Amino acid sequence: MTLKNHGVLIIEDDFRIAEINRQFVEQSAGFKVLHEARTKAEALAFLADHADQISLVLLDAYIPDATGLELLWEIRRLYRHIDIVMVTAAREVDTIQEALRGGVFDYLIKPTQSERMAHMLSRFVQERTLLEQKQEMSQEELDMALNRRPVVSEPAPAAPGTGTLPKGIDRLTLDTVVNTMAQTQAPQTAVELAKTIGASRSTARRYLEYLVAQGRACAEQAYGEVGRPERRYRLNR
């Protein structure tokens, strides 16, 4: 039996994060990324011509010309056959609740683990296959489908024995921040780091300030555009 290919549209304004998500998706059999859109306008223009080829949209909450939630409802209105997964740094409860009300298939918080993405894609195939094979469903089958309601997925917590981290700091993200900074020679702002790791500016700043407080990094005051002060961070050698 030939495995059905599910077309995927990635809506993500950071090309680096989009490429990572593309690699995650295409590691799973039966999926093909057909397009990466950077804006709402580009996404809707692509869907206008190719919606029949798309089964799944990976949607960021932060895009230049709209909020991800606005685009979620727009896609819901125009293309009801398409499932949507939020892949975003947005952790606010209001955002999560509205996404769930909008019927998202899943909600993944950046930085996304490849294993968690693979698990979501596997469930997607199982549910699509079940629904396509059935004319009617029993209560047991329906319960199995409905019980996959998304659980907001965060990076894995610290492993036992790796030390206790304060609330709001997890081991995986901390290691990502440290490794990213170690590969960069020049000091970075929170905005620059956030773009690199695919997190929000406030998240990046929280981890940077934690490293400063632990003596693992230092911050220096610099002046950016039009004389505005900004903090730049670097690891202590």
PDB file of C-alpha atoms in Angstrom:
ATOM      1  CA  MET A   1       0.000   0.000   0.000  1.00  0.00           C
ATOM      2  CA  THR A   2       1.337   3.428  -0.936  1.00  0.00           C
ATOM      3  CA  LEU A   3       1.650   5.806   2.005  1.00  0.00           C
ATOM      4  CA  LYS A   4      -0.390   8.954   1.488  1.00  0.00           C
ATOM      5  CA  ASN A   5       1.579  12.182   1.432  1.00  0.00           C
ATOM      6  CA  HIS A   6       0.167  14.957   3.598  1.00  0.00           C
ATOM      7  CA  GLY A   7       1.028  18.418   2.309  1.00  0.00           C
ATOM      8  CA  VAL A   8       2.248  20.837   4.974  1.00  0.00           C
ATOM      9  CA  LEU A   9       2.356  24.639   4.980  1.00  0.00           C
ATOM     10  CA  ILE A  10       4.741  26.288   7.466  1.00  0.00           C
ATOM     11  CA  ILE A  11       3.874  29.864   8.469  1.00  0.00           C
ATOM     12  CA  GLU A  12       6.941  31.245  10.250  1.00  0.00           C
ATOM     13  CA  ASP A  13       8.677  34.585   9.720  1.00  0.00           C
ATOM     14  CA  ASP A  14      12.128  33.369  10.833  1.00  0.00           C
ATOM     15  CA  PHE A  15      13.615  31.364   7.957  1.00  0.00           C
ATOM     16  CA  ARG A  16      15.957  29.511  10.319  1.00  0.00           C
ATOM     17  CA  ILE A  17      13.122  28.222  12.477  1.00  0.00           C
ATOM     18  CA  ALA A  18      11.087  27.408   9.368  1.00  0.00           C
ATOM     19  CA  GLU A  19      13.950  25.287   8.033  1.00  0.00           C
ATOM     20  CA  ILE A  20      14.275  23.431  11.348  1.00  0.00           C
ATOM     21  CA  ASN A  21      10.544  22.705  11.323  1.00  0.00           C
ATOM     22  CA  ARG A  22      10.787  21.563   7.692  1.00  0.00           C
ATOM     23  CA  GLN A  23      13.501  19.085   8.644  1.00  0.00           C
ATOM     24  CA  PHE A  24      11.447  17.813  11.589  1.00  0.00           C
ATOM     25  CA  VAL A  25       8.368  17.313   9.397  1.00  0.00           C
ATOM     26  CA  GLU A  26      10.133  15.618   6.506  1.00  0.00           C
ATOM     27  CA  GLN A  27      11.818  13.137   8.841  1.00  0.00           C
ATOM     28  CA  SER A  28       8.342  11.638   9.304  1.00  0.00           C
ATOM     29  CA  ALA A  29       7.140   9.376   6.516  1.00  0.00           C
ATOM     30  CA  GLY A  30       4.055  10.586   4.692  1.00  0.00           C
ATOM     31  CA  PHE A  31       4.643  14.333   5.027  1.00  0.00           C
ATOM     32  CA  LYS A  32       5.941  16.894   2.544  1.00  0.00           C
ATOM     33  CA  VAL A  33       6.409  20.604   3.187  1.00  0.00           C
ATOM     34  CA  LEU A  34       5.007  22.344   0.112  1.00  0.00           C
ATOM     35  CA  HIS A  35       5.683  25.936   1.113  1.00  0.00           C
ATOM     36  CA  GLU A  36       7.105  28.207   3.815  1.00  0.00           C
ATOM     37  CA  ALA A  37       5.227  31.497   4.216  1.00  0.00           C
ATOM     38  CA  ARG A  38       6.648  34.458   6.125  1.00  0.00           C
ATOM     39  CA  THR A  39       3.449  36.537   6.335  1.00  0.00           C
ATOM     40  CA  LYS A  40      -0.328  36.211   6.470  1.00  0.00           C
ATOM     41  CA  ALA A  41      -0.593  37.648   2.957  1.00  0.00           C
ATOM     42  CA  GLU A  42       1.849  35.102   1.540  1.00  0.00           C
ATOM     43  CA  ALA A  43       0.134  32.225   3.350  1.00  0.00           C
ATOM     44  CA  LEU A  44      -3.346  33.136   2.115  1.00  0.00           C
ATOM     45  CA  ALA A  45      -2.076  33.699  -1.431  1.00  0.00           C
ATOM     46  CA  PHE A  46      -0.527  30.229  -1.428  1.00  0.00           C
ATOM     47  CA  LEU A  47      -3.654  28.617   0.010  1.00  0.00           C
ATOM     48  CA  ALA A  48      -5.832  30.325  -2.592  1.00  0.00           C
ATOM     49  CA  ASP A  49      -4.107  28.222  -5.268  1.00  0.00           C
ATOM     50  CA  HIS A  50      -2.998  25.136  -3.332  1.00  0.00           C
ATOM     51  CA  ALA A  51      -5.424  24.563  -0.435  1.00  0.00           C
ATOM     52  CA  ASP A  52      -6.503  21.224  -1.884  1.00  0.00           C
ATOM     53  CA  GLN A  53      -2.909  19.966  -1.483  1.00  0.00           C
ATOM     54  CA  ILE A  54      -2.550  21.015   2.161  1.00  0.00           C
ATOM     55  CA  SER A  55      -3.566  18.809   5.082  1.00  0.00           C
ATOM     56  CA  LEU A  56      -1.684  20.530   7.883  1.00  0.00           C
ATOM     57  CA  VAL A  57      -0.498  24.044   8.749  1.00  0.00           C
ATOM     58  CA  LEU A  58       2.248  24.765  11.289  1.00  0.00           C
ATOM     59  CA  LEU A  59       1.498  28.287  12.506  1.00  0.00           C
ATOM     60  CA  ASP A  60       3.530  30.721  14.598  1.00  0.00           C
ATOM     61  CA  ALA A  61       1.684  33.197  16.828  1.00  0.00           C
ATOM     62  CA  TYR A  62       4.032  36.012  15.833  1.00  0.00           C
ATOM     63  CA  ILE A  63       3.972  37.033  12.162  1.00  0.00           C
ATOM     64  CA  PRO A  64       4.615  40.514  10.726  1.00  0.00           C
ATOM     65  CA  ASP A  65       1.239  41.446   9.230  1.00  0.00           C
ATOM     66  CA  ALA A  66      -1.192  39.776  11.654  1.00  0.00           C
ATOM     67  CA  THR A  67      -1.363  37.745  14.809  1.00  0.00           C
ATOM     68  CA  GLY A  68      -1.235  34.003  14.430  1.00  0.00           C
ATOM     69  CA  LEU A  69      -4.641  33.768  16.092  1.00  0.00           C
ATOM     70  CA  GLU A  70      -6.182  36.081  13.492  1.00  0.00           C
ATOM     71  CA  LEU A  71      -4.779  33.873  10.759  1.00  0.00           C
ATOM     72  CA  LEU A  72      -5.935  30.742  12.590  1.00  0.00           C
ATOM     73  CA  TRP A  73      -9.549  31.910  12.447  1.00  0.00           C
ATOM     74  CA  GLU A  74      -9.178  33.047   8.821  1.00  0.00           C
ATOM     75  CA  ILE A  75      -7.903  29.624   7.737  1.00  0.00           C
ATOM     76  CA  ARG A  76     -10.638  27.974   9.802  1.00  0.00           C
ATOM     77  CA  ARG A  77     -13.280  30.043   7.973  1.00  0.00           C
ATOM     78  CA  LEU A  78     -11.926  29.465   4.469  1.00  0.00           C
ATOM     79  CA  TYR A  79     -10.444  25.958   4.590  1.00  0.00           C
ATOM     80  CA  ARG A  80     -12.184  23.699   7.056  1.00  0.00           C
ATOM     81  CA  HIS A  81     -10.434  20.567   5.818  1.00  0.00           C
ATOM     82  CA  ILE A  82      -7.022  21.836   6.996  1.00  0.00           C
ATOM     83  CA  ASP A  83      -5.750  21.018  10.477  1.00  0.00           C
ATOM     84  CA  ILE A  84      -3.622  23.596  12.290  1.00  0.00           C
ATOM     85  CA  VAL A  85      -0.840  23.145  14.828  1.00  0.00           C
ATOM     86  CA  MET A  86       0.518  26.158  16.697  1.00  0.00           C
ATOM     87  CA  VAL A  87       4.331  26.081  16.895  1.00  0.00           C
ATOM     88  CA  THR A  88       5.210  29.182  18.829  1.00  0.00           C
ATOM     89  CA  ALA A  89       6.973  30.813  21.758  1.00  0.00           C
ATOM     90  CA  ALA A  90       3.641  32.202  23.000  1.00  0.00           C
ATOM     91  CA  ARG A  91       2.944  30.814  26.478  1.00  0.00           C
ATOM     92  CA  GLU A  92       0.203  33.228  27.550  1.00  0.00           C
ATOM     93  CA  VAL A  93      -2.901  31.419  28.776  1.00  0.00           C
ATOM     94  CA  ASP A  94      -5.236  33.718  26.810  1.00  0.00           C
ATOM     95  CA  THR A  95      -3.410  32.836  23.590  1.00  0.00           C
ATOM     96  CA  ILE A  96      -3.487  29.121  24.367  1.00  0.00           C
ATOM     97  CA  GLN A  97      -7.189  29.192  25.247  1.00  0.00           C
ATOM     98  CA  GLU A  98      -8.154  30.977  22.042  1.00  0.00           C
ATOM     99  CA  ALA A  99      -6.061  28.563  19.990  1.00  0.00           C
ATOM    100  CA  LEU A 100      -7.844  25.630  21.634  1.00  0.00           C
ATOM    101  CA  ARG A 101     -11.213  27.257  20.953  1.00  0.00           C
ATOM    102  CA  GLY A 102     -10.104  27.621  17.353  1.00  0.00           C
ATOM    103  CA  GLY A 103      -9.722  23.857  17.169  1.00  0.00           C
ATOM    104  CA  VAL A 104      -5.956  23.488  16.832  1.00  0.00           C
ATOM    105  CA  PHE A 105      -4.824  19.895  16.487  1.00  0.00           C
ATOM    106  CA  ASP A 106      -1.909  20.554  18.837  1.00  0.00           C
ATOM    107  CA  TYR A 107       0.071  23.366  20.474  1.00  0.00           C
ATOM    108  CA  LEU A 108       3.872  23.145  20.656  1.00  0.00           C
ATOM    109  CA  ILE A 109       5.985  25.682  22.536  1.00  0.00           C
ATOM    110  CA  LYS A 110       9.381  26.635  21.117  1.00  0.00           C
ATOM    111  CA  PRO A 111      12.070  25.458  21.154  1.00  0.00           C
ATOM    112  CA  THR A 112      10.331  22.367  19.823  1.00  0.00           C
ATOM    113  CA  GLN A 113      11.727  18.894  20.412  1.00  0.00           C
ATOM    114  CA  SER A 114      11.973  16.661  17.359  1.00  0.00           C
ATOM    115  CA  GLU A 115      10.475  13.767  19.358  1.00  0.00           C
ATOM    116  CA  ARG A 116       7.433  15.847  20.298  1.00  0.00           C
ATOM    117  CA  MET A 117       6.938  16.961  16.696  1.00  0.00           C
ATOM    118  CA  ALA A 118       7.214  13.346  15.523  1.00  0.00           C
ATOM    119  CA  HIS A 119       4.651  12.247  18.115  1.00  0.00           C
ATOM    120  CA  MET A 120       2.214  14.909  16.922  1.00  0.00           C
ATOM    121  CA  LEU A 121       2.651  13.905  13.283  1.00  0.00           C
ATOM    122  CA  SER A 122       2.128  10.239  14.141  1.00  0.00           C
ATOM    123  CA  ARG A 123      -1.140  11.045  15.920  1.00  0.00           C
ATOM    124  CA  PHE A 124      -2.199  13.169  12.971  1.00  0.00           C
ATOM    125  CA  VAL A 125      -1.758  10.247  10.556  1.00  0.00           C
ATOM    126  CA  GLN A 126      -3.568   7.845  12.887  1.00  0.00           C
ATOM    127  CA  GLU A 127      -6.555  10.147  13.278  1.00  0.00           C
ATOM    128  CA  ARG A 128      -6.786  11.050   9.587  1.00  0.00           C
ATOM    129  CA  THR A 129      -6.581   7.359   8.650  1.00  0.00           C
ATOM    130  CA  LEU A 130      -9.299   6.434  11.143  1.00  0.00           C
ATOM    131  CA  LEU A 131     -11.667   9.160   9.948  1.00  0.00           C
ATOM    132  CA  GLU A 132     -11.107   8.412   6.262  1.00  0.00           C
ATOM    133  CA  GLN A 133     -11.882   4.720   6.763  1.00  0.00           C
ATOM    134  CA  LYS A 134     -15.135   5.217   8.662  1.00  0.00           C
ATOM    135  CA  GLN A 135     -18.660   6.098   7.642  1.00  0.00           C
ATOM    136  CA  GLU A 136     -19.819   5.945  11.255  1.00  0.00           C
ATOM    137  CA  MET A 137     -17.997   5.671  14.573  1.00  0.00           C
ATOM    138  CA  SER A 138     -18.729   3.914  17.826  1.00  0.00           C
ATOM    139  CA  GLN A 139     -18.552   5.777  21.128  1.00  0.00           C
ATOM    140  CA  GLU A 140     -15.279   4.005  21.921  1.00  0.00           C
ATOM    141  CA  GLU A 141     -13.721   5.071  18.611  1.00  0.00           C
ATOM    142  CA  LEU A 142     -14.971   8.621  19.056  1.00  0.00           C
ATOM    143  CA  ASP A 143     -13.574   8.760  22.584  1.00  0.00           C
ATOM    144  CA  MET A 144     -10.183   7.661  21.276  1.00  0.00           C
ATOM    145  CA  ALA A 145     -10.216  10.467  18.710  1.00  0.00           C
ATOM    146  CA  LEU A 146     -11.490  13.161  21.052  1.00  0.00           C
ATOM    147  CA  ASN A 147      -9.131  12.220  23.859  1.00  0.00           C
ATOM    148  CA  ARG A 148      -6.185  13.390  21.789  1.00  0.00           C
ATOM    149  CA  ARG A 149      -7.085  16.987  22.770  1.00  0.00           C
ATOM    150  CA  PRO A 150      -3.784  18.863  22.699  1.00  0.00           C
ATOM    151  CA  VAL A 151      -1.676  19.239  25.791  1.00  0.00           C
ATOM    152  CA  VAL A 152       0.502  22.323  25.528  1.00  0.00           C
ATOM    153  CA  SER A 153       3.974  20.956  24.978  1.00  0.00           C
ATOM    154  CA  GLU A 154       7.012  22.544  26.574  1.00  0.00           C
ATOM    155  CA  PRO A 155      10.647  21.465  26.419  1.00  0.00           C
ATOM    156  CA  ALA A 156      11.497  18.585  28.724  1.00  0.00           C
ATOM    157  CA  PRO A 157      12.232  19.397  32.390  1.00  0.00           C
ATOM    158  CA  ALA A 158      15.652  18.969  33.908  1.00  0.00           C
ATOM    159  CA  ALA A 159      16.784  15.391  34.278  1.00  0.00           C
ATOM    160  CA  PRO A 160      17.314  14.030  37.798  1.00  0.00           C
ATOM    161  CA  GLY A 161      20.711  14.869  39.183  1.00  0.00           C
ATOM    162  CA  THR A 162      21.284  17.925  36.991  1.00  0.00           C
ATOM    163  CA  GLY A 163      20.512  20.407  39.756  1.00  0.00           C
ATOM    164  CA  THR A 164      17.397  22.329  40.700  1.00  0.00           C
ATOM    165  CA  LEU A 165      16.497  25.209  38.428  1.00  0.00           C
ATOM    166  CA  PRO A 166      14.220  28.088  39.430  1.00  0.00           C
ATOM    167  CA  LYS A 167      10.685  28.398  38.117  1.00  0.00           C
ATOM    168  CA  GLY A 168      10.658  29.635  34.528  1.00  0.00           C
ATOM    169  CA  ILE A 169      14.057  28.107  33.679  1.00  0.00           C
ATOM    170  CA  ASP A 170      14.228  24.655  32.102  1.00  0.00           C
ATOM    171  CA  ARG A 171      17.343  22.656  31.345  1.00  0.00           C
ATOM    172  CA  LEU A 172      16.805  22.149  27.612  1.00  0.00           C
ATOM    173  CA  THR A 173      16.266  25.831  26.847  1.00  0.00           C
ATOM    174  CA  LEU A 174      19.134  26.838  29.138  1.00  0.00           C
ATOM    175  CA  ASP A 175      21.496  24.472  27.313  1.00  0.00           C
ATOM    176  CA  THR A 176      20.284  25.857  23.973  1.00  0.00           C
ATOM    177  CA  VAL A 177      21.010  29.416  25.122  1.00  0.00           C
ATOM    178  CA  VAL A 178      24.477  28.531  26.429  1.00  0.00           C
ATOM    179  CA  ASN A 179      25.420  26.575  23.293  1.00  0.00           C
ATOM    180  CA  THR A 180      24.190  29.380  21.029  1.00  0.00           C
ATOM    181  CA  MET A 181      26.171  31.997  22.931  1.00  0.00           C
ATOM    182  CA  ALA A 182      29.264  29.788  22.952  1.00  0.00           C
ATOM    183  CA  GLN A 183      29.202  29.666  19.150  1.00  0.00           C
ATOM    184  CA  THR A 184      28.950  33.457  18.865  1.00  0.00           C
ATOM    185  CA  GLN A 185      32.027  35.616  19.324  1.00  0.00           C
ATOM    186  CA  ALA A 186      30.298  38.994  19.669  1.00  0.00           C
ATOM    187  CA  PRO A 187      28.025  39.903  22.613  1.00  0.00           C
ATOM    188  CA  GLN A 188      24.310  39.502  21.857  1.00  0.00           C
ATOM    189  CA  THR A 189      21.157  41.351  22.811  1.00  0.00           C
ATOM    190  CA  ALA A 190      18.065  39.510  24.016  1.00  0.00           C
ATOM    191  CA  VAL A 191      16.389  40.297  20.683  1.00  0.00           C
ATOM    192  CA  GLU A 192      19.248  38.733  18.694  1.00  0.00           C
ATOM    193  CA  LEU A 193      19.287  35.613  20.852  1.00  0.00           C
ATOM    194  CA  ALA A 194      15.502  35.282  20.694  1.00  0.00           C
ATOM    195  CA  LYS A 195      15.565  35.231  16.879  1.00  0.00           C
ATOM    196  CA  THR A 196      18.306  32.599  16.838  1.00  0.00           C
ATOM    197  CA  ILE A 197      16.656  30.150  19.237  1.00  0.00           C
ATOM    198  CA  GLY A 198      13.061  30.827  18.170  1.00  0.00           C
ATOM    199  CA  ALA A 199      11.845  32.206  21.486  1.00  0.00           C
ATOM    200  CA  SER A 200      10.252  35.455  22.603  1.00  0.00           C
ATOM    201  CA  ARG A 201      12.399  38.404  23.640  1.00  0.00           C
ATOM    202  CA  SER A 202      11.191  38.157  27.242  1.00  0.00           C
ATOM    203  CA  THR A 203      12.138  34.472  27.390  1.00  0.00           C
ATOM    204  CA  ALA A 204      15.608  35.155  25.995  1.00  0.00           C
ATOM    205  CA  ARG A 205      16.141  37.998  28.472  1.00  0.00           C
ATOM    206  CA  ARG A 206      15.030  35.803  31.396  1.00  0.00           C
ATOM    207  CA  TYR A 207      17.629  33.160  30.553  1.00  0.00           C
ATOM    208  CA  LEU A 208      20.351  35.733  29.916  1.00  0.00           C
ATOM    209  CA  GLU A 209      19.733  37.449  33.249  1.00  0.00           C
ATOM    210  CA  TYR A 210      19.735  34.056  34.962  1.00  0.00           C
ATOM    211  CA  LEU A 211      23.176  33.321  33.499  1.00  0.00           C
ATOM    212  CA  VAL A 212      24.403  36.723  34.682  1.00  0.00           C
ATOM    213  CA  ALA A 213      23.059  36.071  38.193  1.00  0.00           C
ATOM    214  CA  GLN A 214      24.853  32.707  38.218  1.00  0.00           C
ATOM    215  CA  GLY A 215      28.134  34.318  37.168  1.00  0.00           C
ATOM    216  CA  ARG A 216      28.195  32.384  33.899  1.00  0.00           C
ATOM    217  CA  ALA A 217      27.673  35.466  31.731  1.00  0.00           C
ATOM    218  CA  CYS A 218      28.159  39.199  31.939  1.00  0.00           C
ATOM    219  CA  ALA A 219      26.153  42.109  30.560  1.00  0.00           C
ATOM    220  CA  GLU A 220      27.396  45.388  29.208  1.00  0.00           C
ATOM    221  CA  GLN A 221      25.473  48.534  28.374  1.00  0.00           C
ATOM    222  CA  ALA A 222      25.703  49.665  24.762  1.00  0.00           C
ATOM    223  CA  TYR A 223      23.894  52.238  22.671  1.00  0.00           C
ATOM    224  CA  GLY A 224      21.965  51.137  19.616  1.00  0.00           C
ATOM    225  CA  GLU A 225      19.982  53.128  17.097  1.00  0.00           C
ATOM    226  CA  VAL A 226      19.343  56.796  17.960  1.00  0.00           C
ATOM    227  CA  GLY A 227      21.270  56.421  21.171  1.00  0.00           C
ATOM    228  CA  ARG A 228      18.906  53.953  22.855  1.00  0.00           C
ATOM    229  CA  PRO A 229      20.697  51.912  25.544  1.00  0.00           C
ATOM    230  CA  GLU A 230      20.614  48.130  25.266  1.00  0.00           C
ATOM    231  CA  ARG A 231      22.158  45.289  27.219  1.00  0.00           C
ATOM    232  CA  ARG A 232      24.521  42.943  25.417  1.00  0.00           C
ATOM    233  CA  TYR A 233      25.450  39.614  26.919  1.00  0.00           C
ATOM    234  CA  ARG A 234      28.403  37.263  26.563  1.00  0.00           C
ATOM    235  CA  LEU A 235      29.522  34.126  28.346  1.00  0.00           C
ATOM    236  CA  ASN A 236      32.334  34.388  30.856  1.00  0.00           C
ATOM    237  CA  ARG A 237      35.382  32.525  29.607  1.00  0.00           C
TER     238      ARG A 237
END
